PDB file of C-alpha atoms in Angstrom:
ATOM      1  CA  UNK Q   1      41.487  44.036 -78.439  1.00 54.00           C
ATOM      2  CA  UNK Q   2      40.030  46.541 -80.906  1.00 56.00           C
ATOM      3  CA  UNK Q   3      43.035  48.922 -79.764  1.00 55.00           C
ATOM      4  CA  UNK Q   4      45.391  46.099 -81.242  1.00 49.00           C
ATOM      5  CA  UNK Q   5      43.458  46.081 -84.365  1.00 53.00           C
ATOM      6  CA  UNK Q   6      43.519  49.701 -84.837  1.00 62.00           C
ATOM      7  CA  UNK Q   7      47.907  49.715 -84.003  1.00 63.00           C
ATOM      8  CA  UNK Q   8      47.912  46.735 -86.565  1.00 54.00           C
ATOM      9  CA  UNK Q   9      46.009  48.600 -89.661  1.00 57.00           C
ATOM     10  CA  UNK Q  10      47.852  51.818 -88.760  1.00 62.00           C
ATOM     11  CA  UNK Q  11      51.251  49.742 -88.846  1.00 54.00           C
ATOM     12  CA  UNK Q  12      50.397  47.770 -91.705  1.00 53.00           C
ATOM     13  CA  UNK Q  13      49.627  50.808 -93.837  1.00 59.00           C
ATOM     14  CA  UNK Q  14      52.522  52.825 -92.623  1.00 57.00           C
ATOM     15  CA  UNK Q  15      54.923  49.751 -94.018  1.00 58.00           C
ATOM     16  CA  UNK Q  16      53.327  50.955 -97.553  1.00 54.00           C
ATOM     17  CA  UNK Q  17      53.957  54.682 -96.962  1.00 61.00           C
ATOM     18  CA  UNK Q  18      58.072  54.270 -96.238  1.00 52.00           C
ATOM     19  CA  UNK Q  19      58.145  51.833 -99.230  1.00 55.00           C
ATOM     20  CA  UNK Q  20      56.761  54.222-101.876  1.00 57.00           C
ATOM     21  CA  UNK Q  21      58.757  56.714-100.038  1.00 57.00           C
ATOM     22  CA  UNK Q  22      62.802  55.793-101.390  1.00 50.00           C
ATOM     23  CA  UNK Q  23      64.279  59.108-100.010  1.00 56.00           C
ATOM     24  CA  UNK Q  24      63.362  57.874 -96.368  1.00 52.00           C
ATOM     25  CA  UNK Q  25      66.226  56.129 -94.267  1.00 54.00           C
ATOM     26  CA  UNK Q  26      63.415  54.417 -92.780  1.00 51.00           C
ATOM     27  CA  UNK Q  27      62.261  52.734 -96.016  1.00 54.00           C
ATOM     28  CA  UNK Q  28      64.328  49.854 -95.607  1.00 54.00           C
ATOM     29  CA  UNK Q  29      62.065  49.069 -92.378  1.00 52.00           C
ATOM     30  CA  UNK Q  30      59.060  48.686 -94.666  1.00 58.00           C
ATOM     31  CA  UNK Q  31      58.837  44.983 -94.814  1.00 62.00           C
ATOM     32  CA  UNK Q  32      59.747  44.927 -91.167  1.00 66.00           C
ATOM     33  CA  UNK Q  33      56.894  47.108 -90.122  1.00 58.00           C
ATOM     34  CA  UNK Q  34      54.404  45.567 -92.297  1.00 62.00           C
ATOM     35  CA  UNK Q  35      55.283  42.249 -90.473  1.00 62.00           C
ATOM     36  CA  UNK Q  36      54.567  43.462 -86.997  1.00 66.00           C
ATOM     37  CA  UNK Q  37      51.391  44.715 -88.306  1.00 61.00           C
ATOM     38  CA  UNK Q  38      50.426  41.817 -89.234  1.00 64.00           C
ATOM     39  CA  UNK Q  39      51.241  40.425 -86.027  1.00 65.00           C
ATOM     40  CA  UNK Q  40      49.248  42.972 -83.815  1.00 63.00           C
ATOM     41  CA  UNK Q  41      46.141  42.603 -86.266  1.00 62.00           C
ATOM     42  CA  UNK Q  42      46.420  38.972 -85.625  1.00 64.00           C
ATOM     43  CA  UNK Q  43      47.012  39.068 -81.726  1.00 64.00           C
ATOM     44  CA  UNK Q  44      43.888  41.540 -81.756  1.00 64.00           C
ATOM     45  CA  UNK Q  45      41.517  39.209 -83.684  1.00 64.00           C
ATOM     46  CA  UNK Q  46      42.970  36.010 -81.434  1.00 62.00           C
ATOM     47  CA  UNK Q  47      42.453  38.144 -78.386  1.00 65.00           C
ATOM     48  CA  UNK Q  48      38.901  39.558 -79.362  1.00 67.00           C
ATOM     49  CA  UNK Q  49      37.560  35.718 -79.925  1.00 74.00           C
ATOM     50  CA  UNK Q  50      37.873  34.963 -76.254  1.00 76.00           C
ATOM     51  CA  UNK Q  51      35.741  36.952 -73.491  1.00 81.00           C
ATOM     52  CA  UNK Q  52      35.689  36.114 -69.962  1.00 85.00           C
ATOM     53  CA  UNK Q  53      32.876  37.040 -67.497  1.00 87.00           C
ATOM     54  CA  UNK Q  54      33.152  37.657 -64.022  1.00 89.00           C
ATOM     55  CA  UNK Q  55      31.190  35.892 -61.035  1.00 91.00           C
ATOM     56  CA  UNK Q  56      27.876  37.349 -60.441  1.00 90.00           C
ATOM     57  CA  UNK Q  57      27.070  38.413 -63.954  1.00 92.00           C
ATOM     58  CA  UNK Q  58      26.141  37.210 -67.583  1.00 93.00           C
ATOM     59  CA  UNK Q  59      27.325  38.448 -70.627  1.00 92.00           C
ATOM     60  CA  UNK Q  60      24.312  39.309 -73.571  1.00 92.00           C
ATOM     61  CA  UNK Q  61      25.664  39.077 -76.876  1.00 90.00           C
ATOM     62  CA  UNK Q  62      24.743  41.421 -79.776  1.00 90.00           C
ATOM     63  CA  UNK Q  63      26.326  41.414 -83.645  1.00 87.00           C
ATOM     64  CA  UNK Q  64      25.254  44.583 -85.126  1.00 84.00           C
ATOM     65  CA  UNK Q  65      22.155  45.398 -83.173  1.00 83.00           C
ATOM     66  CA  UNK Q  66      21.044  42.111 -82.930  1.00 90.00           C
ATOM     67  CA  UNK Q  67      21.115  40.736 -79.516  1.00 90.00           C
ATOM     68  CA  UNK Q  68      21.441  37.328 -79.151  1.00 89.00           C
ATOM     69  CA  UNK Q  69      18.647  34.992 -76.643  1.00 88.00           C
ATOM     70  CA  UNK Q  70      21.635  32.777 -75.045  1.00 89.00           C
ATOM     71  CA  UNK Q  71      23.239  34.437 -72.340  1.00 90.00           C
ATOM     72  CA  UNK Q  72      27.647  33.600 -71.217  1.00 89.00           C
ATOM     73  CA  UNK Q  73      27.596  32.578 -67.898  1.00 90.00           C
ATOM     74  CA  UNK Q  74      30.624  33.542 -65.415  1.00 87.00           C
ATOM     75  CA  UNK Q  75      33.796  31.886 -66.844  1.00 86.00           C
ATOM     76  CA  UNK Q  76      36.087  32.263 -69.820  1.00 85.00           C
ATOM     77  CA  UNK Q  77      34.271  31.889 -73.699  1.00 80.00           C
ATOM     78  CA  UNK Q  78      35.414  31.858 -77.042  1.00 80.00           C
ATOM     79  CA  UNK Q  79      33.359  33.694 -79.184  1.00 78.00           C
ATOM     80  CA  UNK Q  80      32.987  35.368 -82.850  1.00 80.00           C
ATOM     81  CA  UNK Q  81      35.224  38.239 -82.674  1.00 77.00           C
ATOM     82  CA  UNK Q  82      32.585  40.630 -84.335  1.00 79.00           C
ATOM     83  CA  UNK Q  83      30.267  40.131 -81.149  1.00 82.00           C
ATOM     84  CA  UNK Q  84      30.093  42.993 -78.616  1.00 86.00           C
ATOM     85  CA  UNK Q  85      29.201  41.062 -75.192  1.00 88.00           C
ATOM     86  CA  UNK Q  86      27.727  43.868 -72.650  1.00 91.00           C
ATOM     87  CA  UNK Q  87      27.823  42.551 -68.928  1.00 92.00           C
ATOM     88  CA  UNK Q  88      24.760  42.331 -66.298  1.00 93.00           C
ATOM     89  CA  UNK Q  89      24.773  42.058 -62.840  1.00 93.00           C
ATOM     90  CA  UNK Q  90      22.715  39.499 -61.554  1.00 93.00           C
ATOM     91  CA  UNK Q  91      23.618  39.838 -57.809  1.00 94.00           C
ATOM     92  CA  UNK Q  92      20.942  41.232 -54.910  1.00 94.00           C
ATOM     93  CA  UNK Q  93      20.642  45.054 -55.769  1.00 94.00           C
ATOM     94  CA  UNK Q  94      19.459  47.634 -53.820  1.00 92.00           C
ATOM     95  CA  UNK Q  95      17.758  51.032 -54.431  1.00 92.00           C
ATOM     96  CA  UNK Q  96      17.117  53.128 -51.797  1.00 92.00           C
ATOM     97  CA  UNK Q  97      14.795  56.352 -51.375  1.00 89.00           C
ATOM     98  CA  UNK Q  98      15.584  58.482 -48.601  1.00 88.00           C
ATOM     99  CA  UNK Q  99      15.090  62.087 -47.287  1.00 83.00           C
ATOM    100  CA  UNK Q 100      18.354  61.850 -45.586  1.00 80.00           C
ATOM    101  CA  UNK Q 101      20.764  63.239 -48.018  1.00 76.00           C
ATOM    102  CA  UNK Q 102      23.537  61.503 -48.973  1.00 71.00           C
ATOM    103  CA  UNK Q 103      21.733  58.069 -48.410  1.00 76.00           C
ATOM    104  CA  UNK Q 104      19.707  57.289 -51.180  1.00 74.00           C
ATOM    105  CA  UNK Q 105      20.873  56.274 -54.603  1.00 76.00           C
ATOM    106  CA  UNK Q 106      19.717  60.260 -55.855  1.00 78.00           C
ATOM    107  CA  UNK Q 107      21.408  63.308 -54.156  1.00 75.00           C
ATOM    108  CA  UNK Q 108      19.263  65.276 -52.171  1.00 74.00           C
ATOM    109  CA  UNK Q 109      15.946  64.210 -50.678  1.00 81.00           C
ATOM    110  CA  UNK Q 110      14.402  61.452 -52.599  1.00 83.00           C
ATOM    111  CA  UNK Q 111      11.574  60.444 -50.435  1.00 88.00           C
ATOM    112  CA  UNK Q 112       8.485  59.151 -51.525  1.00 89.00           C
ATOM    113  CA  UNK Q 113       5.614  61.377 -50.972  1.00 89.00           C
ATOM    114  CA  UNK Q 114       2.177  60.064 -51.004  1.00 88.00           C
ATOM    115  CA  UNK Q 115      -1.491  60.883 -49.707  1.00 87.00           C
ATOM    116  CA  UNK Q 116      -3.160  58.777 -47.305  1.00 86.00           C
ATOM    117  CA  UNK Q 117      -7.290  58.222 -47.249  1.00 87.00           C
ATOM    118  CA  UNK Q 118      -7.820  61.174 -44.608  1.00 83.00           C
ATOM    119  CA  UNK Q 119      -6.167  63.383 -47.078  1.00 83.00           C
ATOM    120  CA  UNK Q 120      -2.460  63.842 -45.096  1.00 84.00           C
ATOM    121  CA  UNK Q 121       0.880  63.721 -46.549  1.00 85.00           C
ATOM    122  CA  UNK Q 122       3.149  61.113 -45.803  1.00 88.00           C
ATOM    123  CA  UNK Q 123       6.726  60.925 -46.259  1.00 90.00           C
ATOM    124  CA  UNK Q 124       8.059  57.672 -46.978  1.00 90.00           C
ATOM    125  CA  UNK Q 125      11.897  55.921 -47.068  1.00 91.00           C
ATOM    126  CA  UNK Q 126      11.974  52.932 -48.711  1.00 91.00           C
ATOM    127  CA  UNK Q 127      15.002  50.239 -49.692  1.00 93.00           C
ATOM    128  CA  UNK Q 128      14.581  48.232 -52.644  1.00 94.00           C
ATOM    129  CA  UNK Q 129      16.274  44.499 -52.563  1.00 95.00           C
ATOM    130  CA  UNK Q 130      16.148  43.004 -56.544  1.00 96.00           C
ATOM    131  CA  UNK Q 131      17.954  41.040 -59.233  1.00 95.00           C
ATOM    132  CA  UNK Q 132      17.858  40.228 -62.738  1.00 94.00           C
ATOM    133  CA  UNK Q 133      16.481  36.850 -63.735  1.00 93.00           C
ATOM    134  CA  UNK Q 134      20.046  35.879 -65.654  1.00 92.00           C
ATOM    135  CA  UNK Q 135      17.863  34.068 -68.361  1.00 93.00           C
ATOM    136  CA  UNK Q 136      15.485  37.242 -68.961  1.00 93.00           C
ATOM    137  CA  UNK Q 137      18.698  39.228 -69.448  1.00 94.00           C
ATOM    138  CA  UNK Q 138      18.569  39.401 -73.223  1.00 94.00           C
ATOM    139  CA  UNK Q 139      15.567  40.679 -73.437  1.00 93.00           C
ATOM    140  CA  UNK Q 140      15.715  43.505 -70.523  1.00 93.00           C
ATOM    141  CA  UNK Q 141      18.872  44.915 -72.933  1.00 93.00           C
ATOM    142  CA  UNK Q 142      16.786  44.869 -75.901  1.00 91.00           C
ATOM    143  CA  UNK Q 143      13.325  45.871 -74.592  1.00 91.00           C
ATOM    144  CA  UNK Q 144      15.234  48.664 -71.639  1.00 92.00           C
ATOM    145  CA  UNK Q 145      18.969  48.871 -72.253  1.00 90.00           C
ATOM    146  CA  UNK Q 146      21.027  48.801 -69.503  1.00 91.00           C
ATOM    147  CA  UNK Q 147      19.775  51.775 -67.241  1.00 91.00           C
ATOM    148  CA  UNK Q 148      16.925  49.165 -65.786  1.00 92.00           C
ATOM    149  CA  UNK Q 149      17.163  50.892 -62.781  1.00 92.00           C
ATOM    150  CA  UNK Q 150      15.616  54.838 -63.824  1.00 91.00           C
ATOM    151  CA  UNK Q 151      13.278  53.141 -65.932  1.00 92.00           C
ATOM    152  CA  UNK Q 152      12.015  50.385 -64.055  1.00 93.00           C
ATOM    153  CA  UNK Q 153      12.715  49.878 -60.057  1.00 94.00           C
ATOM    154  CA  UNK Q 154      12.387  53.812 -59.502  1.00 92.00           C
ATOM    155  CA  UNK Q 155       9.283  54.688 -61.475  1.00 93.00           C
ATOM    156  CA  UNK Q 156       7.480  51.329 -60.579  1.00 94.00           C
ATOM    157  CA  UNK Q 157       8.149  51.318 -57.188  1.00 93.00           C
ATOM    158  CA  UNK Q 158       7.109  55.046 -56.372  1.00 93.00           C
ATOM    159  CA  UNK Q 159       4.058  54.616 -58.938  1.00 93.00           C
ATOM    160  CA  UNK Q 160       2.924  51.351 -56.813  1.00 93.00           C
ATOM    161  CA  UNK Q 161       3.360  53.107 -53.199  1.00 92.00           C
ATOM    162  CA  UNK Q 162       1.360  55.925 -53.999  1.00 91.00           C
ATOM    163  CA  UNK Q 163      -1.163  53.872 -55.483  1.00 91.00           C
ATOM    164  CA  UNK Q 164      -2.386  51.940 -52.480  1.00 91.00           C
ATOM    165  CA  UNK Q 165      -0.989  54.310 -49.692  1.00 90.00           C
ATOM    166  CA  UNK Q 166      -4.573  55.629 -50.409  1.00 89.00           C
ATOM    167  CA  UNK Q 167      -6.721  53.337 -49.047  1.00 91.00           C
ATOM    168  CA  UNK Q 168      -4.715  53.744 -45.699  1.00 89.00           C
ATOM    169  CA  UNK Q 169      -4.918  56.729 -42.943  1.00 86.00           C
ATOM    170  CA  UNK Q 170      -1.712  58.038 -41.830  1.00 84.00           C
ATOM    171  CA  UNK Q 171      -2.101  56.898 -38.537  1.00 82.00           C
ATOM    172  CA  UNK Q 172      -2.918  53.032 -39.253  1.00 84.00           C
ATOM    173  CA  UNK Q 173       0.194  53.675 -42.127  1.00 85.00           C
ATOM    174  CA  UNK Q 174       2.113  55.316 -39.092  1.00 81.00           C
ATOM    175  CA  UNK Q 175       1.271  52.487 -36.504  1.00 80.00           C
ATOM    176  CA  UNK Q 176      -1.313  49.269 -36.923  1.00 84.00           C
ATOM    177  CA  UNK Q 177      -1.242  48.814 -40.649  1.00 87.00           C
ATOM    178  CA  UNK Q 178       2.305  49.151 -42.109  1.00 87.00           C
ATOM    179  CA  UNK Q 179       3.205  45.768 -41.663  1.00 89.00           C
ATOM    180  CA  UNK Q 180      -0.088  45.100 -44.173  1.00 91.00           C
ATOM    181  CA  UNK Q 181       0.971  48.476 -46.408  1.00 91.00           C
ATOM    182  CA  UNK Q 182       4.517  47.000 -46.884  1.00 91.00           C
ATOM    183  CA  UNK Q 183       2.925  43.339 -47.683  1.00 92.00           C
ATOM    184  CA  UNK Q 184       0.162  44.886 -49.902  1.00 92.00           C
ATOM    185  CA  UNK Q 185       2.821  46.680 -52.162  1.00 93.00           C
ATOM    186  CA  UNK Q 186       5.445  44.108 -52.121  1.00 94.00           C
ATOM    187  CA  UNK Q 187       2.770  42.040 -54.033  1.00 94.00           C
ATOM    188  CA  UNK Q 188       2.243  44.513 -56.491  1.00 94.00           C
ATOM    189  CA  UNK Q 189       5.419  45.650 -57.280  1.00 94.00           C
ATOM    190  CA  UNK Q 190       6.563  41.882 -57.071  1.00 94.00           C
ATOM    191  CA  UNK Q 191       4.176  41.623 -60.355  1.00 94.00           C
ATOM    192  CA  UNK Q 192       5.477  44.306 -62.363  1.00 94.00           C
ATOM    193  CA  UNK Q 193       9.116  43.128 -61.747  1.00 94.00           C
ATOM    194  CA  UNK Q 194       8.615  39.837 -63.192  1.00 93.00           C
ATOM    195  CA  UNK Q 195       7.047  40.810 -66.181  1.00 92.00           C
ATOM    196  CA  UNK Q 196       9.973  43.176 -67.046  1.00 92.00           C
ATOM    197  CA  UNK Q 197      12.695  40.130 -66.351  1.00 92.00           C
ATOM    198  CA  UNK Q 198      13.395  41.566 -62.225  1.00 95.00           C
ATOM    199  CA  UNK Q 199      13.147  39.766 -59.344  1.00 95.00           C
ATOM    200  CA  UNK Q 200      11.914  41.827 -56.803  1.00 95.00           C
ATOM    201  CA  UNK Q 201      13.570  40.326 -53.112  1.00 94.00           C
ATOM    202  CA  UNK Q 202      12.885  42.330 -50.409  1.00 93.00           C
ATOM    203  CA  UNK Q 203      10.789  45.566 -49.909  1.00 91.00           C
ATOM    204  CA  UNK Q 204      11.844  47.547 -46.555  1.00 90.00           C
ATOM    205  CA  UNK Q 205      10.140  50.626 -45.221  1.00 89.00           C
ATOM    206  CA  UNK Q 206      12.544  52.630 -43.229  1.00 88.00           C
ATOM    207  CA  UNK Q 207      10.865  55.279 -42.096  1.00 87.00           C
ATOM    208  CA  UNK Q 208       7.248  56.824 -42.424  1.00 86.00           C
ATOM    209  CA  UNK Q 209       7.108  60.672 -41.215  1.00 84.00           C
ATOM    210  CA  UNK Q 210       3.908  61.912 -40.573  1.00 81.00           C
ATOM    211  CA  UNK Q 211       2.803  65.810 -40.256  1.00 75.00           C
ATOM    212  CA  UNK Q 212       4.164  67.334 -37.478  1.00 76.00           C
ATOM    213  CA  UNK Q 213       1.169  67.974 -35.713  1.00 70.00           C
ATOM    214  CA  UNK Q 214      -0.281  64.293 -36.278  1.00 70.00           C
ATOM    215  CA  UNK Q 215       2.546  63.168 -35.048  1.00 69.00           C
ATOM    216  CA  UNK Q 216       2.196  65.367 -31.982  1.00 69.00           C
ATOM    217  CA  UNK Q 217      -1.144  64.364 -31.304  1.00 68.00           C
ATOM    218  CA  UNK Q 218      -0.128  60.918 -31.767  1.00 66.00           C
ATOM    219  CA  UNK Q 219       2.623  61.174 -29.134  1.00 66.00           C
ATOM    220  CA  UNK Q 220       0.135  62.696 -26.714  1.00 73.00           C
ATOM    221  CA  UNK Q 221      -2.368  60.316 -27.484  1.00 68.00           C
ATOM    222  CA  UNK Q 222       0.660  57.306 -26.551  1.00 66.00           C
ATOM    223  CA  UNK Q 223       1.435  59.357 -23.023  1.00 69.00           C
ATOM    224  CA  UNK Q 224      -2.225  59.898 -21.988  1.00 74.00           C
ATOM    225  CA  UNK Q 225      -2.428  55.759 -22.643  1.00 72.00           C
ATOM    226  CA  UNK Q 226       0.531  55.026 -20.596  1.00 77.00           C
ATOM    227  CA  UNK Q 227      -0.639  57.480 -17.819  1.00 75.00           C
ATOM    228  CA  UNK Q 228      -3.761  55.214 -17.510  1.00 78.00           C
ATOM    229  CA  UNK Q 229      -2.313  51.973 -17.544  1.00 79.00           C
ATOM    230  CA  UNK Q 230       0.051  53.739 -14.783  1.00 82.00           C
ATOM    231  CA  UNK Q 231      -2.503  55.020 -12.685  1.00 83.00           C
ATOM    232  CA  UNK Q 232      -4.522  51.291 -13.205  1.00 83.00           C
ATOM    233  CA  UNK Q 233      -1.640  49.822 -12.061  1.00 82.00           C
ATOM    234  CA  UNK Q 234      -1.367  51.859  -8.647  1.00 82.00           C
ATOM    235  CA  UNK Q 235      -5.394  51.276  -7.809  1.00 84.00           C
ATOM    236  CA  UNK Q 236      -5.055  47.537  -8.218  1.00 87.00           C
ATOM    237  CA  UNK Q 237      -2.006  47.535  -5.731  1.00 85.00           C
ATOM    238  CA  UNK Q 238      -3.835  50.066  -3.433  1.00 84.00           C
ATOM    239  CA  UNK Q 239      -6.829  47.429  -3.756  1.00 87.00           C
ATOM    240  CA  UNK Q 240      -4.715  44.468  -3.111  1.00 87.00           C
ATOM    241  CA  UNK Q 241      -3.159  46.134  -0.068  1.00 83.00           C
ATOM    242  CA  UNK Q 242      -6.141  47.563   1.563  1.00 84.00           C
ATOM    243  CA  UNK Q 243      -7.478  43.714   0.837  1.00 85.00           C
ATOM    244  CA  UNK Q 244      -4.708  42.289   2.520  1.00 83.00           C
ATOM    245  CA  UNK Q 245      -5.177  44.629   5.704  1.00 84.00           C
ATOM    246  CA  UNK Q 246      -8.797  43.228   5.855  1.00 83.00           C
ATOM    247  CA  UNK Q 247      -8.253  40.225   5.811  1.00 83.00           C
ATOM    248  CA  UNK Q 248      -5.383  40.982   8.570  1.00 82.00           C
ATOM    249  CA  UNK Q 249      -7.901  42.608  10.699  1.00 83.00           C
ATOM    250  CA  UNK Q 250     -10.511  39.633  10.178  1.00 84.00           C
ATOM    251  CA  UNK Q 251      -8.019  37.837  11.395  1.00 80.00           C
ATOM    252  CA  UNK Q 252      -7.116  39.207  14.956  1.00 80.00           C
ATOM    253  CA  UNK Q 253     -10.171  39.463  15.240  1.00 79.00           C
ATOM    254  CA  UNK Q 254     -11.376  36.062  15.436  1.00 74.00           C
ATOM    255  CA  UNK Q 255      -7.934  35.139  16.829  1.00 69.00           C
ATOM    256  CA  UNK Q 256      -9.385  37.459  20.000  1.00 71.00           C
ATOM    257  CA  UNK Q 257     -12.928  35.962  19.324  1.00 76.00           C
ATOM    258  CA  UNK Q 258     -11.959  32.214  19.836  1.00 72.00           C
ATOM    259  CA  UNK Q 259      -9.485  33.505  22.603  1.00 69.00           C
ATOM    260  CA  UNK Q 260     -12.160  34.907  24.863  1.00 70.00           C
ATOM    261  CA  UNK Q 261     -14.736  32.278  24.281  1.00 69.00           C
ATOM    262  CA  UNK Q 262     -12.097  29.271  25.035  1.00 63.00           C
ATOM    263  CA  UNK Q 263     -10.983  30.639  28.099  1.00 62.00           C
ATOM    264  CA  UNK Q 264     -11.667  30.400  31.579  1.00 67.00           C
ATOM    265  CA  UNK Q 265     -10.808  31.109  35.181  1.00 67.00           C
ATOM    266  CA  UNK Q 266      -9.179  28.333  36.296  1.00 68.00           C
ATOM    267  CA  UNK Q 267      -7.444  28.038  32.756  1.00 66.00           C
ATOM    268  CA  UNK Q 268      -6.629  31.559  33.552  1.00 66.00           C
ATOM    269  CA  UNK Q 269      -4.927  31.087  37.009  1.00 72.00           C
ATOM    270  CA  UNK Q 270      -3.637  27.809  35.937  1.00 69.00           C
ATOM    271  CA  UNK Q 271      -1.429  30.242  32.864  1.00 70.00           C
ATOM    272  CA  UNK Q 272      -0.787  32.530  35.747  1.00 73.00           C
ATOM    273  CA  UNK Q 273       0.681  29.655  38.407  1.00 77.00           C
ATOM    274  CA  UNK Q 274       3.063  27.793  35.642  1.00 76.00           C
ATOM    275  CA  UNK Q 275       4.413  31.577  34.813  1.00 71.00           C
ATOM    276  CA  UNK Q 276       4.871  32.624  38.149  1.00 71.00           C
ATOM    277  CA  UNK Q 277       6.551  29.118  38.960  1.00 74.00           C
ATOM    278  CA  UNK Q 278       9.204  29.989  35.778  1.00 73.00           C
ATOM    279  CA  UNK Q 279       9.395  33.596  37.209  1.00 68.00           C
ATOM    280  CA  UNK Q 280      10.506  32.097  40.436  1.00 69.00           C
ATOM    281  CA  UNK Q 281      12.909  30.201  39.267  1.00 72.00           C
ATOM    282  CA  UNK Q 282      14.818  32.940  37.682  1.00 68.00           C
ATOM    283  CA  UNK Q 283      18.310  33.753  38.955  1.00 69.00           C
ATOM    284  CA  UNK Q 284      17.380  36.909  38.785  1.00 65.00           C
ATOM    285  CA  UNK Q 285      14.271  37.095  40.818  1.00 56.00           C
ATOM    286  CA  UNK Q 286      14.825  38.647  44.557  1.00 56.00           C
ATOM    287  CA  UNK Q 287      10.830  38.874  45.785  1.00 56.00           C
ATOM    288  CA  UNK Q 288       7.648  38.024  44.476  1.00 56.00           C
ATOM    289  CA  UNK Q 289       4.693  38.794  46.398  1.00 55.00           C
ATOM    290  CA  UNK Q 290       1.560  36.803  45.590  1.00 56.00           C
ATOM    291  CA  UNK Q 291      -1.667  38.289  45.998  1.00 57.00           C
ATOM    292  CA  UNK Q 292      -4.544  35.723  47.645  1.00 51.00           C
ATOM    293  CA  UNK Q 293      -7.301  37.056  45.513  1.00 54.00           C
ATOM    294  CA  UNK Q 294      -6.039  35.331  42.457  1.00 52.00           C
ATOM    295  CA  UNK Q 295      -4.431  39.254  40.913  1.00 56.00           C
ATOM    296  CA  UNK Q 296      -1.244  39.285  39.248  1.00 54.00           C
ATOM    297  CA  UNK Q 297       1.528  39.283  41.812  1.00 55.00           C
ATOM    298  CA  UNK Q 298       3.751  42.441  41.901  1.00 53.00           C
ATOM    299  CA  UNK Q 299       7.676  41.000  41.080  1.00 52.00           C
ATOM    300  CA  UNK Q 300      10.750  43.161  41.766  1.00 50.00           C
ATOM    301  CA  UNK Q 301      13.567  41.764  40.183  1.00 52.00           C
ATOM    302  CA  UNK Q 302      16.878  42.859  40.172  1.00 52.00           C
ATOM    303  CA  UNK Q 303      19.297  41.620  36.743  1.00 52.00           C
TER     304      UNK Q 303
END
């Protein structure tokens, strides 16, 4: 648009240079010239008074360092050709902080690094989820310009973890109290963000590295646990079996107590007659001699 311009005003006063200039073979195209730069002037203005805006951003307007409060929406406008419209992104953003290089927004490790209450230092990786509030867009270009993100979501953010990463120990940051660390900040940060026209979406901890030898002693701490739940485990099921035996052996016993209190002789020999009757009746019983003091009676069989 401003390119036309410039190609029409360069035109226009070249058409005056070959008409002053008879000698020139070319002077004859004076008029000609002076026509088309006219044209391109005109195409540029016509062209410069229309601005479109692509989904997912606004467009804040500005005529001479004056930036305007109403914001263009996505879509095609028509607008005064002397604005300058600079775009803003208004979709989720993220920023991440990493000690992985190559994964966070900065090369090189970018981890946060903060003290906890017992005096450790913890290394933290956090991922930043925001957007711009499209109607506060105006005012972050004219109170931060359009690097919002090194002024703002990086300073802020980093400020606000190591600010209340101190009333934590790294172990409870580590283990039992992230989930409160990460809700404790989110607030905080949260409030700085919408005072500076941010909306602040999301707030994920990624990873929280402790000193190597806390961690160590952590670890050990975790297997010595699960060693004693283990071992726990194996004396109630040694308990329950050597239970289970007793009340076996309770058991047989009374079985054998009621046995030899219920019986008696003639029951006895009566048992012994209707098996020897059975054992007699066998196919495969040849003799059975019977004994007349009431013994058991010696059987040979042959099968």
């Amino acid at each position: 648009m401003i390119l036309f311009i410039i190609i029409g005003v360069i035109l226009w006063i070249g058409s005056f240079t070959l008409k002053s200039n008879v000698s020139n073979p070319f002077s004859k195209f004076s008029n000609t010239l002076k026509v088309i730069g006219v044209v391109v002037i005109a195409l540029g203005i016509f062209s410069s008074m229309f601005k479109q805006i692509d989904a997912g951003k606004v467009g804040v307007q500005s005529l001479y360092g004056s930036v305007q409060s109403d914001v263009l929406e996505s879509g095609l406008h028509l607008i005064n050709p002397l604005l300058e419209v600079t775009d803003f992104d208004i979709q989720t953003q993220n920023y991440t902080m990493s000690a992985i290089h190559g994964e966070g927004a900065q090369e090189g490790d970018d981890a946060i690094r903060v003290l906890s209450n017992d005096g450790l230092e913890v290394v933290i990786d956090l991922t930043v989820l925001y957007r711009i509030t499209p109607n506060d867009a105006p005012k972050i270009f004219k109170q931060i310009g359009v690097n919002y993100t090194d002024k703002i979501v990086r300073p802020v953010t980093r400020t606000r973890i190591r600010d209340n990463a101190v009333y934590y120990d790294a172990v409870a940051l580590y283990s039992t109290k992230r989930n409160e660390f990460q809700q404790r900040i989110f607030k905080t940060i949260e409030a700085d963000f919408k005072t500076r026209g941010l909306v602040l979406e999301q707030l994920l901890i990624r990873n929280i590295n402790l000193p190597t030898s806390v961690k160590a002693s952590i670890e050990s701490k975790i297997n010595a646990e699960q060693d004693a739940q283990k071992m726990t485990f194996v004396l109630q099921k040694e308990k329950q079996e050597a239970e289970r035996k007793r009340v076996e052996a309770q058991g047989i016993a009374d079985y054998q107590r009621i046995i030899s209190m219920g019986l008696t002789d003639k029951q006895l020999q009566y048992e012994s007659i209707k098996a020897q009757k059975e054992l007699a009746a066998s196919p495969n019983t040849k003799i059975i001699f019977m004994n007349s003091k009431g013994n058991a009676p010696v059987i040979l069989s042959d099968k």
